[in-house]
Tab-separated table of C-alpha atoms in Angstrom:
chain	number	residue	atom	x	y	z
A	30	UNK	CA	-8.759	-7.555	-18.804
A	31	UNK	CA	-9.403	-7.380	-14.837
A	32	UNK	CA	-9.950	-3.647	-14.081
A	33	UNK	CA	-8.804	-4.308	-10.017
A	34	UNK	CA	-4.701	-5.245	-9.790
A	35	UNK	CA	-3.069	-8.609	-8.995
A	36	UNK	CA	-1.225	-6.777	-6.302
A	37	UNK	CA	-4.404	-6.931	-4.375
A	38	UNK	CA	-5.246	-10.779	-5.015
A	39	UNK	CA	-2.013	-10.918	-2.261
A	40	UNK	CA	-3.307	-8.765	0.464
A	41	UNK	CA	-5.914	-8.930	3.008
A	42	UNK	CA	-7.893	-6.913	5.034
A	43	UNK	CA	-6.423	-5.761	8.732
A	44	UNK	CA	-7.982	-8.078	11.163
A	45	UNK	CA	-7.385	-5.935	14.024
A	46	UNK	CA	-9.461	-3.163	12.135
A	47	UNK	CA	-12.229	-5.281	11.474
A	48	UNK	CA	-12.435	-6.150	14.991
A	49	UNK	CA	-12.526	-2.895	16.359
A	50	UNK	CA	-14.932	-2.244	13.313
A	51	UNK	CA	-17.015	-5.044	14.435
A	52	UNK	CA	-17.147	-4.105	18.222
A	53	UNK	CA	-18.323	-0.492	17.489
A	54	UNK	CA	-21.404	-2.496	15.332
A	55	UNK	CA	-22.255	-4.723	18.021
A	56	UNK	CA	-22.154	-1.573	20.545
A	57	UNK	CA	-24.368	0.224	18.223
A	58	UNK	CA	-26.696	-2.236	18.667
A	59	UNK	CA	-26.970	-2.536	22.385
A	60	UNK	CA	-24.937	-4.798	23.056
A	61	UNK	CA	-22.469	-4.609	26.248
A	62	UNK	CA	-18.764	-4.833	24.498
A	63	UNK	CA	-15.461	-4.114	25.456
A	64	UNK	CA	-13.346	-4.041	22.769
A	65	UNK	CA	-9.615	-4.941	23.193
A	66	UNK	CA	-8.714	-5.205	19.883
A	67	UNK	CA	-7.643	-1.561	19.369
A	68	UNK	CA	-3.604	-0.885	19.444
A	69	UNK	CA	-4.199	2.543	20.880
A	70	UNK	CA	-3.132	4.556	24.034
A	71	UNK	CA	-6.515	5.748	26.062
A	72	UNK	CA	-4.604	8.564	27.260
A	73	UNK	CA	-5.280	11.984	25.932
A	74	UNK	CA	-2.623	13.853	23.947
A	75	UNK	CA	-0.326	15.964	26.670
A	76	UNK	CA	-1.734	19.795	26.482
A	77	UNK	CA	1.828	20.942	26.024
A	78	UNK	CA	1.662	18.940	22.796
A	79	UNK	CA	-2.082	20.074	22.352
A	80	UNK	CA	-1.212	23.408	22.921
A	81	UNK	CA	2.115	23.662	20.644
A	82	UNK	CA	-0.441	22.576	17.441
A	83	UNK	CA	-2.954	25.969	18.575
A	84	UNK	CA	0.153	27.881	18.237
A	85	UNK	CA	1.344	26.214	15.192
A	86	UNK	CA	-1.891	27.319	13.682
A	87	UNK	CA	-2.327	30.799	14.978
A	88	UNK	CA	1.213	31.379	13.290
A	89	UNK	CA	-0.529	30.609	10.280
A	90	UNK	CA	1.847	27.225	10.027
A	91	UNK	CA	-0.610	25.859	7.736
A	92	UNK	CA	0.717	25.522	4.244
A	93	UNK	CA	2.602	22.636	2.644
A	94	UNK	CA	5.514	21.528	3.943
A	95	UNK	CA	8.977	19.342	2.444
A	96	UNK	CA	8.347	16.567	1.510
A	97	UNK	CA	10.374	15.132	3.971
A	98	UNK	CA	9.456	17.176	7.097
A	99	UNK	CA	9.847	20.594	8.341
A	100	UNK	CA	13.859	21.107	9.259
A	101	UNK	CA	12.578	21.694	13.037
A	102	UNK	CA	11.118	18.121	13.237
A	103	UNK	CA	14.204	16.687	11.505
A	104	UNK	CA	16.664	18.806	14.142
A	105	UNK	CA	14.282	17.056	16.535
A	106	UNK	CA	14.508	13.726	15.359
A	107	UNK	CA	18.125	13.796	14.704
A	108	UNK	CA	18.316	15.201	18.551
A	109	UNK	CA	16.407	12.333	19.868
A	110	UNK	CA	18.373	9.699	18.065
A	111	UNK	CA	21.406	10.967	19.967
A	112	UNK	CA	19.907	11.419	23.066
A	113	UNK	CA	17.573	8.325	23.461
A	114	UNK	CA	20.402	6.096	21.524
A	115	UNK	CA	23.362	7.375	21.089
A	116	UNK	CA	22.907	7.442	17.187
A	117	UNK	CA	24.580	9.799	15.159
A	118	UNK	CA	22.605	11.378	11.963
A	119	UNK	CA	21.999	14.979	10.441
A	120	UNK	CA	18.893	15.996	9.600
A	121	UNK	CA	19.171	15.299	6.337
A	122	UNK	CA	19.195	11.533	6.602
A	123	UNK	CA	15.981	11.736	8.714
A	124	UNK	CA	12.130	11.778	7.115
A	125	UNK	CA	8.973	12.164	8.418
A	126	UNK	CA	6.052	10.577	7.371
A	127	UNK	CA	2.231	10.335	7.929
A	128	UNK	CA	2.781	7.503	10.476
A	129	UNK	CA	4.725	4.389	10.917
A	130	UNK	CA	2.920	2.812	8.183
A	131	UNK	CA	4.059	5.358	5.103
A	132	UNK	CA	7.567	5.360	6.694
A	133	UNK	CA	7.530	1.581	6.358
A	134	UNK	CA	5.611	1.621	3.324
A	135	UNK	CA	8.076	4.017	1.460
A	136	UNK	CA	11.206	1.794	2.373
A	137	UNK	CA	9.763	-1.497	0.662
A	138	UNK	CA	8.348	0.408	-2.377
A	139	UNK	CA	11.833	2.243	-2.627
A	140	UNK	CA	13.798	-0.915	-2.428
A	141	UNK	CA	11.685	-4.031	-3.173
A	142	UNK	CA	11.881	-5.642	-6.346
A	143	UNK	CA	10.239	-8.906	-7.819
A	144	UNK	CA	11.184	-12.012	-6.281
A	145	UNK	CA	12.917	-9.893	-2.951
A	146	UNK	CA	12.335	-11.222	0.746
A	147	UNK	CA	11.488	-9.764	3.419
A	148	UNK	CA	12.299	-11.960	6.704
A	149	UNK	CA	9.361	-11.180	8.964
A	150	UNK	CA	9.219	-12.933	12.943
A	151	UNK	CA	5.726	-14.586	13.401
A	152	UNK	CA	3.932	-13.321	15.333
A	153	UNK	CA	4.189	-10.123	13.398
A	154	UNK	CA	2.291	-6.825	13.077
A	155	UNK	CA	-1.030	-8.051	10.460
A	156	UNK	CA	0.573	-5.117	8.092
A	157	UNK	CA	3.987	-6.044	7.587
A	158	UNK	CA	3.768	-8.813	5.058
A	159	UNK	CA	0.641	-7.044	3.286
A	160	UNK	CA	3.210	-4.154	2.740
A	161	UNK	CA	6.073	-6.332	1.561
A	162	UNK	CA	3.601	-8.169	-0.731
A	163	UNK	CA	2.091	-5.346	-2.554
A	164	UNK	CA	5.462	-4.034	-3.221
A	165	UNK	CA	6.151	-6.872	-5.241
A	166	UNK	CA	8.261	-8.733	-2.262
A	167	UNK	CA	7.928	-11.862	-0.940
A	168	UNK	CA	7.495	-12.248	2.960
A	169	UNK	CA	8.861	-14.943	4.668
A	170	UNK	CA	7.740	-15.832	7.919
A	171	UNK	CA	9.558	-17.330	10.479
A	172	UNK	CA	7.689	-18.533	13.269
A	173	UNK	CA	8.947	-18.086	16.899
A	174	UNK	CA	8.325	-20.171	20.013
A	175	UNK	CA	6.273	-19.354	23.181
A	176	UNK	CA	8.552	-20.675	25.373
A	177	UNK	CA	11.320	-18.745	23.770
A	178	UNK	CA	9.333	-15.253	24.914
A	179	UNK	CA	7.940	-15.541	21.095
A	180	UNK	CA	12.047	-14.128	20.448
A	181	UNK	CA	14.036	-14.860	17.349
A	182	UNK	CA	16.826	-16.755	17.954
A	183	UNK	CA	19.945	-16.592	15.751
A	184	UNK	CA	19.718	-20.181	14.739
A	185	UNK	CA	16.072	-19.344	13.012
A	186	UNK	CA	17.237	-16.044	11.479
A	187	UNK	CA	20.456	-17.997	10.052
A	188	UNK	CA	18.184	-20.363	8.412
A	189	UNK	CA	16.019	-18.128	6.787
A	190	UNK	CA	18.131	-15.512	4.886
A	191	UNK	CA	18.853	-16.542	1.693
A	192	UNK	CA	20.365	-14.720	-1.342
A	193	UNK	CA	17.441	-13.321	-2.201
A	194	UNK	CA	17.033	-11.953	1.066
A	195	UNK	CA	16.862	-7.844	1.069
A	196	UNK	CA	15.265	-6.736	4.577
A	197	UNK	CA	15.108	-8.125	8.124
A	198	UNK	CA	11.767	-6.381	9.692
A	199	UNK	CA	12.523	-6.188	13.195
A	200	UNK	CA	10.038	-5.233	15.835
A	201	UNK	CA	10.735	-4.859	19.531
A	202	UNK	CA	8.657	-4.541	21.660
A	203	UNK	CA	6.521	-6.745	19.483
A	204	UNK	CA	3.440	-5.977	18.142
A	205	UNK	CA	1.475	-8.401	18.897
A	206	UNK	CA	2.951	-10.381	22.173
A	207	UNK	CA	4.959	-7.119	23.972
A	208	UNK	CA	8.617	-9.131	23.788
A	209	UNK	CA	11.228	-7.049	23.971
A	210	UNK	CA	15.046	-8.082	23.059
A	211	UNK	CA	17.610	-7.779	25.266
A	212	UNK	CA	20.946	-6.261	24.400
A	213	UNK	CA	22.473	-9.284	24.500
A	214	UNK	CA	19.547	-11.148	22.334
A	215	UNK	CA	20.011	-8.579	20.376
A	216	UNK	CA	23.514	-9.015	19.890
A	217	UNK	CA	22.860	-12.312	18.877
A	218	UNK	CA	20.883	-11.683	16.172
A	219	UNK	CA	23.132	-8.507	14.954
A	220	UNK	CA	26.116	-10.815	14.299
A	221	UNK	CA	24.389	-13.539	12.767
A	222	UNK	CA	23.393	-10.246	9.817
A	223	UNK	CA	27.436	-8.906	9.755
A	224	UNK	CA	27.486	-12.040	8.062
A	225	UNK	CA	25.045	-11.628	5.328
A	226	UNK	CA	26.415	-7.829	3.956
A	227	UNK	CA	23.347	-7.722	1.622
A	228	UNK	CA	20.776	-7.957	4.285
A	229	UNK	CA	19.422	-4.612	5.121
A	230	UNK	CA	17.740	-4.455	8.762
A	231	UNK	CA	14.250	-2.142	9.313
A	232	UNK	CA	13.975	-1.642	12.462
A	233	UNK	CA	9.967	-0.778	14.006
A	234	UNK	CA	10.931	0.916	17.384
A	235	UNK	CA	7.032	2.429	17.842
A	236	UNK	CA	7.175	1.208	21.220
A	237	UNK	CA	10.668	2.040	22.563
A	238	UNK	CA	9.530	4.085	25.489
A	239	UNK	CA	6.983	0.981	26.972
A	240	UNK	CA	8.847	-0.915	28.328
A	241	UNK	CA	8.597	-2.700	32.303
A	242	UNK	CA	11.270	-2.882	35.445
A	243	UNK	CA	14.545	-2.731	35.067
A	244	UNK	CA	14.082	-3.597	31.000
A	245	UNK	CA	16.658	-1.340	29.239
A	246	UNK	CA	15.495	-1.216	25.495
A	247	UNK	CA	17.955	-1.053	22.865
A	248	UNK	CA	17.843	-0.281	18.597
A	249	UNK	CA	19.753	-2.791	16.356
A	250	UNK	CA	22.611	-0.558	15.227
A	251	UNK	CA	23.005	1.065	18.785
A	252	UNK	CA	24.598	-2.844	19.579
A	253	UNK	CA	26.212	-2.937	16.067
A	254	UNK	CA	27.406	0.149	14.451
A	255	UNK	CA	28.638	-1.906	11.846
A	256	UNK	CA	25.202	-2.064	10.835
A	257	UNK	CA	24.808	1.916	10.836
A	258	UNK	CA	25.255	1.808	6.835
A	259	UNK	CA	22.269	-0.563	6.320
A	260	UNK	CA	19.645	-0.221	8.370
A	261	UNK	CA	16.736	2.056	8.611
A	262	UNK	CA	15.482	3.081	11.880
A	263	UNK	CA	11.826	3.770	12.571
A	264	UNK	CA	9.550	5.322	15.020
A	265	UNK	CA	6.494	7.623	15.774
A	266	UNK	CA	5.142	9.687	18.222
A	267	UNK	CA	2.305	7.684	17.894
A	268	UNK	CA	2.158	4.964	21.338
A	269	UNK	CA	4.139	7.401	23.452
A	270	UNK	CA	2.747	10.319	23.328
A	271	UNK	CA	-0.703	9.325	22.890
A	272	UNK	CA	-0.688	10.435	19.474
A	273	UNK	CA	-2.122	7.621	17.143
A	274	UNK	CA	-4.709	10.112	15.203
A	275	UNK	CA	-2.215	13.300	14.443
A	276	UNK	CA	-0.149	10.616	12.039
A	277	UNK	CA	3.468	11.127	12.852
A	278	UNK	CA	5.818	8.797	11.964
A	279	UNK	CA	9.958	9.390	11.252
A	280	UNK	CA	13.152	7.369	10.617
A	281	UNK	CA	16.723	7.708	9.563
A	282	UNK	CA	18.873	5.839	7.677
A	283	UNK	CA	21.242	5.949	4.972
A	284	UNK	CA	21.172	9.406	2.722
A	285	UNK	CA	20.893	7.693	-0.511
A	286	UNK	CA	17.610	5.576	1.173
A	287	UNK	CA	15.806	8.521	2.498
A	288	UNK	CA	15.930	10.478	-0.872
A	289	UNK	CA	14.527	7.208	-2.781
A	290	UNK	CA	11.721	7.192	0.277
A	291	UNK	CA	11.973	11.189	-0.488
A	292	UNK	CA	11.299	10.736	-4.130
A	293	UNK	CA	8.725	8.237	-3.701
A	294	UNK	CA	6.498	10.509	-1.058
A	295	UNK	CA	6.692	13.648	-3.230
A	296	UNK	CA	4.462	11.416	-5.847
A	297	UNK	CA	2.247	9.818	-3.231
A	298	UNK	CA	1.146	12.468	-0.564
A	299	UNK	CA	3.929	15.201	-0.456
A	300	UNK	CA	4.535	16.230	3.103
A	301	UNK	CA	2.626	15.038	6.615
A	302	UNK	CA	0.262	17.587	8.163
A	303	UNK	CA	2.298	20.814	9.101
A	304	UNK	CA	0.392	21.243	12.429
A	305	UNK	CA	1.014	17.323	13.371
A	306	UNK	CA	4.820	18.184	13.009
A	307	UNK	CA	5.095	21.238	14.969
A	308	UNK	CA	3.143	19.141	17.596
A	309	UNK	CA	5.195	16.348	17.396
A	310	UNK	CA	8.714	19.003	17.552
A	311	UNK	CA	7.015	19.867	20.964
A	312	UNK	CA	6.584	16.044	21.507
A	313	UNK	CA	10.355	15.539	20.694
A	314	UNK	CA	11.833	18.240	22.555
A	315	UNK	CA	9.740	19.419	25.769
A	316	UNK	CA	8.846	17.493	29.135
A	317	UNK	CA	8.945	13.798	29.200
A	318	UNK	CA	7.422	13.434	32.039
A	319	UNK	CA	3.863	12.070	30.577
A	320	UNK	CA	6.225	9.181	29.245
A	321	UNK	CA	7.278	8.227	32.439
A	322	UNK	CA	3.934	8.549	34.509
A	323	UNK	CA	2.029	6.495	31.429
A	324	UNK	CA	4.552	3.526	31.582
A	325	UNK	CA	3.859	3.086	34.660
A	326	UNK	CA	0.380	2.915	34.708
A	327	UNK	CA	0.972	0.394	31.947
A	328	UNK	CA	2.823	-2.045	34.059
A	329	UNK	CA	0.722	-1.958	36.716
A	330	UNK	CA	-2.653	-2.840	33.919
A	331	UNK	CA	-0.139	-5.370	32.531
A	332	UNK	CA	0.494	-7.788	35.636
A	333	UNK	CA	-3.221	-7.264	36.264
A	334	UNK	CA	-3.975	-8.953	32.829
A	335	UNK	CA	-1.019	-11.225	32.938
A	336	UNK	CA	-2.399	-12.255	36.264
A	337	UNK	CA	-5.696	-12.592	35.465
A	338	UNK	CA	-5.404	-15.047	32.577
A	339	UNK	CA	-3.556	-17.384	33.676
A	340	UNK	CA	-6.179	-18.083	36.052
A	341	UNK	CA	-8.721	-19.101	33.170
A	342	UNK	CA	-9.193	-22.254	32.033
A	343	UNK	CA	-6.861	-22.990	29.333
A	344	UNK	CA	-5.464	-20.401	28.864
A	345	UNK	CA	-1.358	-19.803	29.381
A	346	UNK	CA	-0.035	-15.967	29.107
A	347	UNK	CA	3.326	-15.127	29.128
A	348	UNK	CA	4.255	-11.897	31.433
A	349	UNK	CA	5.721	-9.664	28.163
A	350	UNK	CA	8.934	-7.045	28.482
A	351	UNK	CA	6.468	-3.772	26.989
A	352	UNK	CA	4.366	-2.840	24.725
A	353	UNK	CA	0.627	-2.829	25.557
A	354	UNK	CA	-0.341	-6.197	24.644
A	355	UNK	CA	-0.421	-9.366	25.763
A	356	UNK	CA	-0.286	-13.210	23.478
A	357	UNK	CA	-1.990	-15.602	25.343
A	358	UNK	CA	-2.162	-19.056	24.528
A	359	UNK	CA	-6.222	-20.457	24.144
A	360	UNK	CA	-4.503	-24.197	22.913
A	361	UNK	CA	-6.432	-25.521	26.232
A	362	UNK	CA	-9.530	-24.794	24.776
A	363	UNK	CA	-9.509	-26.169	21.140
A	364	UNK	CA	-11.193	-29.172	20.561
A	365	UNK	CA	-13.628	-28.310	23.610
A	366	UNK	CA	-17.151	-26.795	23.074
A	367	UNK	CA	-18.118	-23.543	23.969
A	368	UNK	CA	-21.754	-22.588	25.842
A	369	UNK	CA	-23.096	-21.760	22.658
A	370	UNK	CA	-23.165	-25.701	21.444
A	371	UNK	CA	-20.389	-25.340	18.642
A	372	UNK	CA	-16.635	-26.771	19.063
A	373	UNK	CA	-13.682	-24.635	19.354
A	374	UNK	CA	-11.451	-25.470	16.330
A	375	UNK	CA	-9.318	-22.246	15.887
A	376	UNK	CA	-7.907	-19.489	17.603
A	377	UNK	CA	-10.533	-18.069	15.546
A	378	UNK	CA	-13.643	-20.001	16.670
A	379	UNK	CA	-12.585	-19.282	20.111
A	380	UNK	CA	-12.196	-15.446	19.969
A	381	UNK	CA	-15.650	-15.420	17.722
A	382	UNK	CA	-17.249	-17.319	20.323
A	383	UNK	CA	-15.663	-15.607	23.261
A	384	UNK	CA	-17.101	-12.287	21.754
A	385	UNK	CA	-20.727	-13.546	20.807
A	386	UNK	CA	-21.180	-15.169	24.569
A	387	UNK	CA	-19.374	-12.556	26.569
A	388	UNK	CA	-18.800	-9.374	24.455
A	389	UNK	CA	-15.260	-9.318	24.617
A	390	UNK	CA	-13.636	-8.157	21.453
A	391	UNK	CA	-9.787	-9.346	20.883
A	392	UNK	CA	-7.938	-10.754	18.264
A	393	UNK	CA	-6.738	-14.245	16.460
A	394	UNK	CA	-3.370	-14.778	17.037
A	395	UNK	CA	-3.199	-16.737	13.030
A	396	UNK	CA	-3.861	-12.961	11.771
A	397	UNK	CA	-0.590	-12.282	13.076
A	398	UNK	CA	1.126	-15.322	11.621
A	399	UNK	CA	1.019	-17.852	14.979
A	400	UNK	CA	-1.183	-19.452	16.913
A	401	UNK	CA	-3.718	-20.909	18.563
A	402	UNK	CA	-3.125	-17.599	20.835
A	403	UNK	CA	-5.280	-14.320	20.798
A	404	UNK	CA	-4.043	-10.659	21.171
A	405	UNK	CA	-5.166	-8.811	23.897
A	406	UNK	CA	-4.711	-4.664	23.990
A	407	UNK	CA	-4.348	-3.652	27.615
A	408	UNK	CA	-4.628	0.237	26.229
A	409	UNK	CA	-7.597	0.905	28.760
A	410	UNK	CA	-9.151	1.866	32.477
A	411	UNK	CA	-8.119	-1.521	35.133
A	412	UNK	CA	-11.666	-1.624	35.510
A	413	UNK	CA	-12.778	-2.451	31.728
A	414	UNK	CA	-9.898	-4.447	31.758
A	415	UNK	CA	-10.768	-6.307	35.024
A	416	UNK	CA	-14.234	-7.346	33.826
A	417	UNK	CA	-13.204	-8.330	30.674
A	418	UNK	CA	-10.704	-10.815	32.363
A	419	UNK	CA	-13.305	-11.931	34.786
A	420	UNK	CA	-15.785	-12.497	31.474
A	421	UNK	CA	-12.636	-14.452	29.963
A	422	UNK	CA	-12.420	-16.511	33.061
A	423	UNK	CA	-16.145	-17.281	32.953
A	424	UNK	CA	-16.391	-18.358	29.281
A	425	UNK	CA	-13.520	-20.456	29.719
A	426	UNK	CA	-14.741	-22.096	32.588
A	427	UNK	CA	-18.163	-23.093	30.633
A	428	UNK	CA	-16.742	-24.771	27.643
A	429	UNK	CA	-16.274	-27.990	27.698
């Protein structure tokens, strides 16, 4: 009898934490990296935030909490819904969670049962269909197009759902390429799942408040009510408010989900840190103003990137709605050979190669499902971001 479970035979490791993992191993060597592989603001947490947690603990805030969230987080949450997207939902049919990944987590476990699919967009976030799978689901990718933005189109999301179809896992932005639907893509895709009633729609909104120009970002069941009864909506106060380590995440939804996801937390790790949720209440309700300010410094590293790349050798990037990534495409380069003698076969050989000759760390684009592309993170200073374009440019430029 094998002591490990099957469960695990059907997920693999995070790529992008092994390539931050392997860029902090290389620096500790000596070596001169600069890791993009990290999805993580380098801004600090706002001291109004900062300060809110102090106070949290000097109140002595620092026992358990529900399960579910303290009820000022929930009012919060409930609050923001309505504010941010016209949503209506009570605090009750909100829960918090210890990040976007327990919220999401929680849902499938909840919900999932043997032979259930998930319909996942490729490229996707390298967790999603590691969650679904060790649920007991089945993921099923559907792979988008480049020259469609790397957007689902209603045609594709027709074809997949089947009757064995439980979730649609939605993500905009996108993790990894930064597209970002429309209202009217949206719609689109919203009316094409009015007419599949046993489709539920899970909706990954961590990067709502990054988004470029005149972009107006909008949540699945803001365009459809209809959809209000099915669909959980999740986000975090982890990308924009600089908050990745205090382990936030929330969502609403329908009552009777959140007390499964309810039921299923209490046995797993009970309620998130109390003095992350008071800080994240402060997140939620005071100044916004660090929002706006960091967006904009976003753009402005975005079309530096964007720019950048599509000056190197091979390489096409399209110019992404928000997030903080960009998706490039590296198909110019396979089949060439790089300085160090060997030929460039994969997205995978070529971001291997790219890191050994020039010590830039980024990621595959097959770990998220599609490529031959590569994820870039443009979550730090113009000038680290700058050189490692320029080294980009440079290795490019020498294969041959």
């Amino acid at each position: 009898m094998a002591f490990l479970a099957d469960a695990l035979s059907r997920v693999k490791p995070s790529a992008t934490i092994a390539v931050s993992q392997k860029a902090r191993e290389l620096k500790a060597k000596g070596r001169d990296v600069i890791g993009l592989g990290a999805g993580e603001p380098d801004f600090d947490t706002p001291d109004n935030v900062k300060q809110a947690a102090i106070d949290a603990i000097n109140r002595g805030e620092t026992k358990y909490t529900p399960v579910s969230g303290i009820p000022e987080l929930r009012e919060a949450i409930a609050k923001k819904f309505k504010r941010e997207n016209n949503l209506d939902y009570t605090a009750a049919q909100t829960i918090v969670g210890t990040g976007g990944k327990q919220i999401l987590f929680n849902a499938f476990m909840a919900t999932m049962n043997p032979g259930d699919e998930v319909i996942i967009p490729a490229p996707y976030w390298v967790s999603y269909p590691e969650m679904v799978a060790i649920c007991g689901g089945t993921p099923v990718a559907v792979p988008t197009r480049q020259e469609n933005n790397f957007k689902l189109t209603a045609a594709e999301l027709e074809a997949a759902i089947t009757p064995k179809t439980k979730w649609f896992l939605f993500n905009s932005p996108s993790n990894p390429t930064g597209a970002a639907y429309s209202h009217d893509e949206l719609k689109a895709l919203t009316d094409v799942l009015l007419k599949h009633p046993h489709v539920w729609v899970l909706t990954d909104d961590m990067y709502e408040h990054l988004t470029f120009g005149d972009f107006k970002f909008v949540t699945p069941v803001e365009v459809e009510p209809k959809l209000y009864d099915r669909t959980l909506t999740m986000n975090g106060v982890s990308k924009a408010y600089a908050m990745t380590g205090w382990r936030i995440g929330y969502a609403a939804g329908p009552i009777e989900l959140i007390k499964a996801m309810d039921m299923i937390q209490g046995q797993q790790t009970s309620g998130a840190s109390s003095i992350a949720q008071w800080a994240a209440v402060e997140a939620l309700n005071g100044p916004q103003d660090f929002v706006v300010k960091n967006k904009a410094i976003f753009e402005g590293r975005r079309d530096l990137v964007v720019s950048m790349l599509n000056q190197a050798s091979g390489i096409t990037c399209p110019n992404p709605e928000g997030a903080f990534y960009v998706y490039p495409s590296c198909a110019g380069l396979i089949g060439k050979t790089a300085p160090s003698g060997k030929v460039i076969e994969t997205d995978e050989d070529f971001v291997t190669e790219l890191l050994e000759t020039e010590g830039v760390a980024v990621v595959h684009g097959s770990a998220f499902g599609l490529g031959p592309n590569f994820r870039i993170s443009y979550a730090t200073s113009e000038d680290l971001l700058e050189e490692a374009c320029r080294r980009i440019q440079r290795f490019c430029g020498a294969c041959r």
